[in-house]
Coordinates of C-alpha atoms in Angstrom, one line a residue:
M73 CA 4.4 -26.2 6.7
A74 CA 7.1 -25.1 4.7
D75 CA 10.6 -25.3 5.9
R76 CA 11.9 -22.3 7.9
R77 CA 14.9 -22.5 6.3
L78 CA 13.9 -22.4 3.6
Q79 CA 10.4 -19.7 3.8
V80 CA 13.8 -17.5 5.6
F81 CA 15.9 -18.3 2.4
Y82 CA 13.7 -17.4 -0.3
T83 CA 12.4 -13.9 1.3
V84 CA 16.5 -12.8 1.8
A85 CA 16.6 -14.1 -2.3
K86 CA 13.8 -12.0 -3.0
L87 CA 14.5 -8.8 -0.9
L88 CA 18.2 -9.8 -1.5
S89 CA 18.5 -8.0 1.4
F90 CA 19.0 -9.0 5.3
T91 CA 17.2 -5.9 7.0
K92 CA 14.3 -6.2 4.5
A93 CA 13.5 -10.0 5.6
A94 CA 14.2 -9.8 8.7
D95 CA 11.1 -7.3 8.6
A96 CA 9.0 -9.2 6.4
L97 CA 9.1 -12.7 8.2
H98 CA 9.1 -10.3 11.6
M99 CA 12.2 -12.1 13.1
T100 CA 15.9 -9.9 14.7
Q101 CA 18.5 -10.1 12.0
P102 CA 20.4 -12.5 14.0
A103 CA 18.1 -14.8 13.3
V104 CA 17.7 -14.8 9.8
T105 CA 21.4 -14.8 9.0
F106 CA 21.5 -18.0 11.2
Q107 CA 18.9 -19.7 9.5
I108 CA 21.1 -19.0 5.9
R109 CA 23.7 -19.9 7.9
Q110 CA 21.8 -23.9 8.6
L111 CA 20.4 -23.7 5.5
E112 CA 24.3 -23.5 3.6
D113 CA 25.6 -25.5 5.9
H114 CA 23.1 -28.0 5.0
F115 CA 23.8 -27.7 0.7
N116 CA 28.1 -27.0 1.7
T117 CA 28.3 -24.0 -0.1
R118 CA 27.9 -20.9 0.7
L119 CA 23.9 -19.4 -1.3
F120 CA 24.4 -15.4 -1.3
D121 CA 28.1 -13.5 -2.0
R122 CA 28.0 -10.4 0.2
T123 CA 30.4 -7.6 -1.4
H124 CA 30.7 -3.8 -0.4
N125 CA 26.9 -3.8 1.9
R126 CA 25.3 -5.5 -1.2
V127 CA 23.8 -8.9 -1.3
S128 CA 23.5 -11.3 -4.6
L129 CA 22.8 -15.1 -4.9
T130 CA 25.3 -17.7 -6.3
E131 CA 24.7 -19.6 -8.9
A132 CA 24.3 -22.6 -6.2
G133 CA 21.6 -20.5 -4.5
Q134 CA 20.1 -19.3 -8.4
V135 CA 19.2 -22.7 -8.4
A136 CA 17.9 -23.1 -4.6
Y137 CA 15.6 -19.8 -5.4
Q138 CA 14.1 -21.3 -8.4
F139 CA 13.6 -24.9 -6.4
S140 CA 11.7 -22.8 -4.0
E141 CA 9.5 -20.4 -5.9
R142 CA 8.7 -23.8 -7.1
I143 CA 7.8 -25.4 -4.4
F144 CA 5.6 -22.5 -2.5
E145 CA 3.7 -22.1 -5.9
L146 CA 2.5 -25.7 -4.8
Y147 CA 2.7 -24.7 -1.2
A148 CA 0.1 -22.0 -2.5
E149 CA -2.2 -25.2 -4.8
M150 CA -2.3 -27.4 -2.3
E151 CA -3.9 -25.2 0.3
N152 CA -6.4 -23.3 -2.0
A153 CA -7.6 -27.0 -3.3
V154 CA -7.7 -29.1 0.1
K155 CA -9.7 -25.3 1.5
E156 CA -12.2 -24.9 -1.9
L157 CA -13.2 -29.4 -0.1
T158 CA -13.9 -27.6 2.9
G159 CA -14.3 -24.2 2.9
D160 CA -12.7 -23.0 5.7
V161 CA -11.6 -19.7 5.5
S162 CA -8.1 -18.7 7.8
G163 CA -4.7 -18.6 6.9
A164 CA -2.9 -15.1 7.8
L165 CA -2.7 -11.7 5.2
T166 CA -0.6 -8.7 5.3
V167 CA -2.1 -5.7 3.9
G168 CA -0.5 -2.6 2.7
A169 CA -2.3 0.8 2.8
S170 CA -0.5 4.3 2.0
T171 CA -1.4 6.9 4.2
T172 CA -4.4 8.2 3.1
I173 CA -6.3 5.2 3.0
A174 CA -5.1 3.1 5.8
E175 CA -6.3 6.2 8.6
Y176 CA -9.8 6.6 7.4
M177 CA -11.3 2.9 4.7
L178 CA -9.2 0.2 6.2
P179 CA -10.5 0.2 9.7
S180 CA -13.2 -0.1 8.8
L181 CA -13.2 -2.9 6.2
L182 CA -11.0 -4.9 7.7
G183 CA -12.6 -5.1 11.1
T184 CA -15.6 -5.6 9.3
F185 CA -14.1 -8.6 7.1
K186 CA -12.0 -10.1 9.9
A187 CA -15.6 -10.3 12.8
K188 CA -17.1 -12.2 9.6
H189 CA -13.5 -14.2 8.9
P190 CA -12.1 -14.8 12.6
D191 CA -9.8 -17.2 11.9
V192 CA -7.6 -15.0 8.7
N193 CA -5.1 -13.8 11.3
L194 CA -5.0 -9.7 9.4
R195 CA -1.5 -7.7 9.7
L196 CA -1.4 -4.4 8.2
K197 CA 1.8 -1.6 6.7
V198 CA 1.5 1.7 5.8
S199 CA 3.4 3.9 4.3
N200 CA 3.2 5.8 0.9
T201 CA 2.1 5.0 -2.7
E202 CA 5.3 4.4 -3.4
G203 CA 6.6 2.6 -0.3
I204 CA 3.2 0.1 -0.9
V205 CA 3.9 -0.8 -5.2
S206 CA 7.3 -1.6 -4.2
M207 CA 6.3 -3.7 -1.4
V208 CA 4.3 -5.2 -3.7
E209 CA 6.3 -6.1 -6.3
N210 CA 8.4 -7.5 -3.6
N211 CA 6.2 -10.0 -2.3
V212 CA 6.2 -8.3 1.3
I213 CA 2.7 -7.5 1.0
D214 CA -0.2 -9.9 -0.5
L215 CA -2.7 -6.8 -1.3
G216 CA -1.9 -2.4 -1.7
V217 CA -4.2 -0.1 -1.7
V218 CA -3.3 3.1 -3.1
E219 CA -4.1 5.9 -3.9
A220 CA -2.3 6.7 -6.7
P221 CA -2.3 5.4 -11.1
V222 CA -0.1 2.7 -10.8
A223 CA 2.4 2.0 -14.2
N224 CA 3.5 -1.1 -13.2
K225 CA 2.4 -4.1 -15.9
N226 CA 3.8 -6.4 -14.1
L227 CA 0.9 -5.5 -11.1
L228 CA -2.8 -6.2 -11.1
V229 CA -4.4 -3.1 -10.5
E230 CA -8.1 -2.8 -10.1
V231 CA -9.6 0.5 -9.8
C232 CA -12.0 0.4 -6.1
Q233 CA -13.6 3.4 -5.8
E234 CA -13.5 7.0 -6.9
D235 CA -12.2 8.7 -4.5
E236 CA -12.7 13.6 -4.7
L237 CA -9.6 15.7 -3.3
V238 CA -10.7 18.9 -2.0
L239 CA -9.2 23.0 -1.1
V240 CA -9.0 22.9 2.6
V241 CA -8.6 25.8 4.2
P242 CA -9.2 27.0 7.4
A243 CA -13.2 28.3 9.2
D244 CA -13.5 31.8 8.2
H245 CA -10.7 31.6 5.7
P246 CA -11.7 34.6 2.8
L247 CA -11.9 31.6 0.5
A248 CA -14.0 29.5 2.5
Q249 CA -17.9 30.5 1.6
R250 CA -17.1 30.0 -2.2
E251 CA -18.7 27.4 -4.9
A252 CA -15.8 26.5 -6.2
V253 CA -11.5 27.9 -6.9
S254 CA -10.2 26.8 -10.0
A255 CA -5.7 25.9 -9.5
T256 CA -5.3 29.5 -11.2
E257 CA -6.8 31.2 -8.0
L258 CA -3.8 29.2 -5.1
V259 CA -1.3 30.4 -6.3
G260 CA -1.3 34.5 -3.9
Y261 CA -1.7 31.9 -1.0
P262 CA 0.9 30.0 1.3
F263 CA 0.4 26.0 -0.3
I264 CA 1.2 23.1 2.5
C265 CA 1.5 19.1 0.6
R266 CA 2.9 16.3 1.0
E267 CA 6.0 14.4 1.5
E268 CA 7.8 13.1 -1.6
G269 CA 5.7 9.8 -2.7
S270 CA 2.8 10.3 -1.2
G271 CA 0.2 9.3 -3.5
T272 CA -1.3 12.8 -3.0
R273 CA 1.6 14.8 -3.4
E274 CA 2.1 12.7 -6.9
V275 CA -2.1 13.4 -7.9
V276 CA -2.4 17.1 -6.6
T277 CA 1.3 18.6 -9.4
E278 CA -0.1 16.5 -12.7
Y279 CA -3.6 18.1 -11.7
L280 CA -1.9 21.5 -11.4
N281 CA 0.1 20.8 -14.3
A282 CA -2.8 20.0 -16.2
Q283 CA -3.9 23.5 -15.2
G284 CA -1.1 24.9 -16.8
I285 CA 0.8 25.7 -13.1
D286 CA 4.6 24.3 -12.3
R287 CA 4.6 23.4 -8.1
T288 CA 7.5 26.2 -8.7
D289 CA 4.6 28.4 -9.1
L290 CA 3.1 27.8 -5.5
N291 CA 4.1 29.3 -2.3
E292 CA 4.8 26.1 -1.4
C293 CA 5.5 27.0 2.7
L294 CA 5.4 23.1 4.5
E295 CA 6.1 19.9 3.8
L296 CA 4.5 17.3 6.6
G297 CA 3.8 13.8 6.2
S298 CA 0.1 12.6 6.7
S299 CA -3.0 14.4 6.3
E300 CA -4.0 14.9 9.9
S301 CA 0.0 16.7 10.3
I302 CA -1.8 19.0 6.9
K303 CA -5.4 19.5 8.3
G304 CA -3.3 20.7 11.5
A305 CA -1.0 22.9 10.2
V306 CA -4.6 24.5 8.3
E307 CA -5.9 25.6 10.7
A308 CA -3.8 27.1 12.7
G309 CA -3.8 30.1 9.4
M310 CA 0.2 28.3 8.0
G311 CA -1.8 27.7 4.5
V312 CA -4.0 25.5 2.2
S313 CA -3.6 22.1 1.3
I314 CA -5.6 20.0 -1.0
L315 CA -6.8 16.5 0.0
S316 CA -8.9 14.1 0.4
L317 CA -13.1 14.7 1.2
A318 CA -12.5 11.4 2.7
T319 CA -10.5 12.5 5.7
L320 CA -12.0 16.1 6.6
G321 CA -15.6 14.5 7.8
K322 CA -14.5 15.2 12.0
E323 CA -13.8 18.7 10.7
L324 CA -16.1 19.8 9.0
E325 CA -18.7 18.3 10.8
L326 CA -17.2 20.4 14.3
G327 CA -16.8 23.6 11.8
M328 CA -13.2 23.6 12.3
L329 CA -12.1 23.6 7.9
A330 CA -14.0 24.7 5.5
A331 CA -13.7 22.2 2.1
V332 CA -14.3 23.2 -1.1
P333 CA -14.5 21.9 -5.4
L334 CA -11.7 22.3 -6.9
S335 CA -12.7 23.6 -10.8
P336 CA -12.2 22.0 -12.6
P337 CA -12.7 19.1 -10.4
L338 CA -10.0 16.7 -9.8
T339 CA -10.7 13.6 -8.6
R340 CA -8.5 9.8 -8.7
P341 CA -8.5 6.5 -8.0
F342 CA -8.8 4.3 -4.8
S343 CA -6.9 1.3 -6.1
F344 CA -6.1 -2.9 -5.2
V345 CA -2.8 -3.7 -6.4
R346 CA -1.4 -7.6 -5.4
Q347 CA 1.0 -9.6 -8.1
R348 CA 0.3 -11.6 -11.0
Q349 CA 0.8 -15.8 -9.6
K350 CA -1.2 -18.2 -10.4
F351 CA -2.6 -19.1 -7.2
R352 CA -3.5 -17.3 -3.9
L353 CA -4.7 -19.1 -0.7
R354 CA -9.2 -18.9 -0.6
A355 CA -8.5 -15.8 1.9
M356 CA -7.4 -13.3 -0.1
E357 CA -9.8 -14.3 -2.8
E358 CA -12.4 -13.3 0.2
L359 CA -11.2 -10.9 1.1
L360 CA -11.1 -8.9 -2.4
E361 CA -14.7 -10.0 -2.7
F362 CA -15.4 -8.1 0.1
A363 CA -13.5 -6.0 -0.3
R364 CA -14.6 -5.1 -3.7
G365 CA -18.3 -4.9 -2.7
Y366 CA -17.8 -3.2 0.8
C367 CA -16.3 -0.4 -1.8
S368 CA -19.1 -1.3 -4.2
L369 CA -21.7 -0.1 -1.5
R370 CA -20.4 3.2 -0.3
A371 CA -20.0 4.6 -3.8
E372 CA -23.7 3.5 -3.6
E373 CA -23.9 5.2 -0.6
A374 CA -21.9 8.4 -1.2
A375 CA -24.4 9.2 -4.7
S376 CA -27.7 8.9 -2.5
D377 CA -25.5 12.0 -0.4
A378 CA -25.1 14.3 -2.6
P379 CA -27.6 16.6 -4.0

């Protein structure tokens, strides 16, 4: 409902990047530039300085940014108030998730939510934990779901469920039949790890450090960008790895891989991450409430399946 030029300006000002703003708004970069020029023509002044491939706000741009932030807060407050009266749950939400969660948790959650609220338009962005937190900070996404602790005190972080990580080995590996494996026993085997910025990599590194093992002590043979690629490499006998137990259902059922608990056990939180904004659309509140219930149900099912 807000002026399109103002929406484009606000996004560029928030991200200080025409390229990132174009991506966030699903527009081409020339279209973003055109909208900014129209707004600058309206005010008869420059709103951005563009020097040395960097974008910054002019003094007039700073004033326009402060007012636009207040305008969009009022729009959100108005929509929320009206929808509270009508009971309407609609609108567009952009959810961001780190790779493991996007592949193995969110499809079912978002699919069930969409069936319940067909008028909500959902978009999903996938990145590693570091990337998702950055998107939440820069208001590119409404809600992030990540697989590593978040230390940013400017964001609201809410744990939704606990995830267990296990040693993954080929089905015929010498460790496959063990009841548990200590971290020190991994040093002698080729180890496959996730990429820099991955929540799984961060959690595994902290766990190994707590057990007195430095990353340089490991025989790291590969660095891969997804759980799927790591599972394929482990199955091919290229090394062992540590992955979320939630990612291994199909492979364990078919006997393609074996999962061995770590001793001591390694768990991590899956968490919702969002901005500390005062007003949110009702669709956002409904999604959060639905996701809390979904995670609680999954936790109960996991507890009942445990030996």
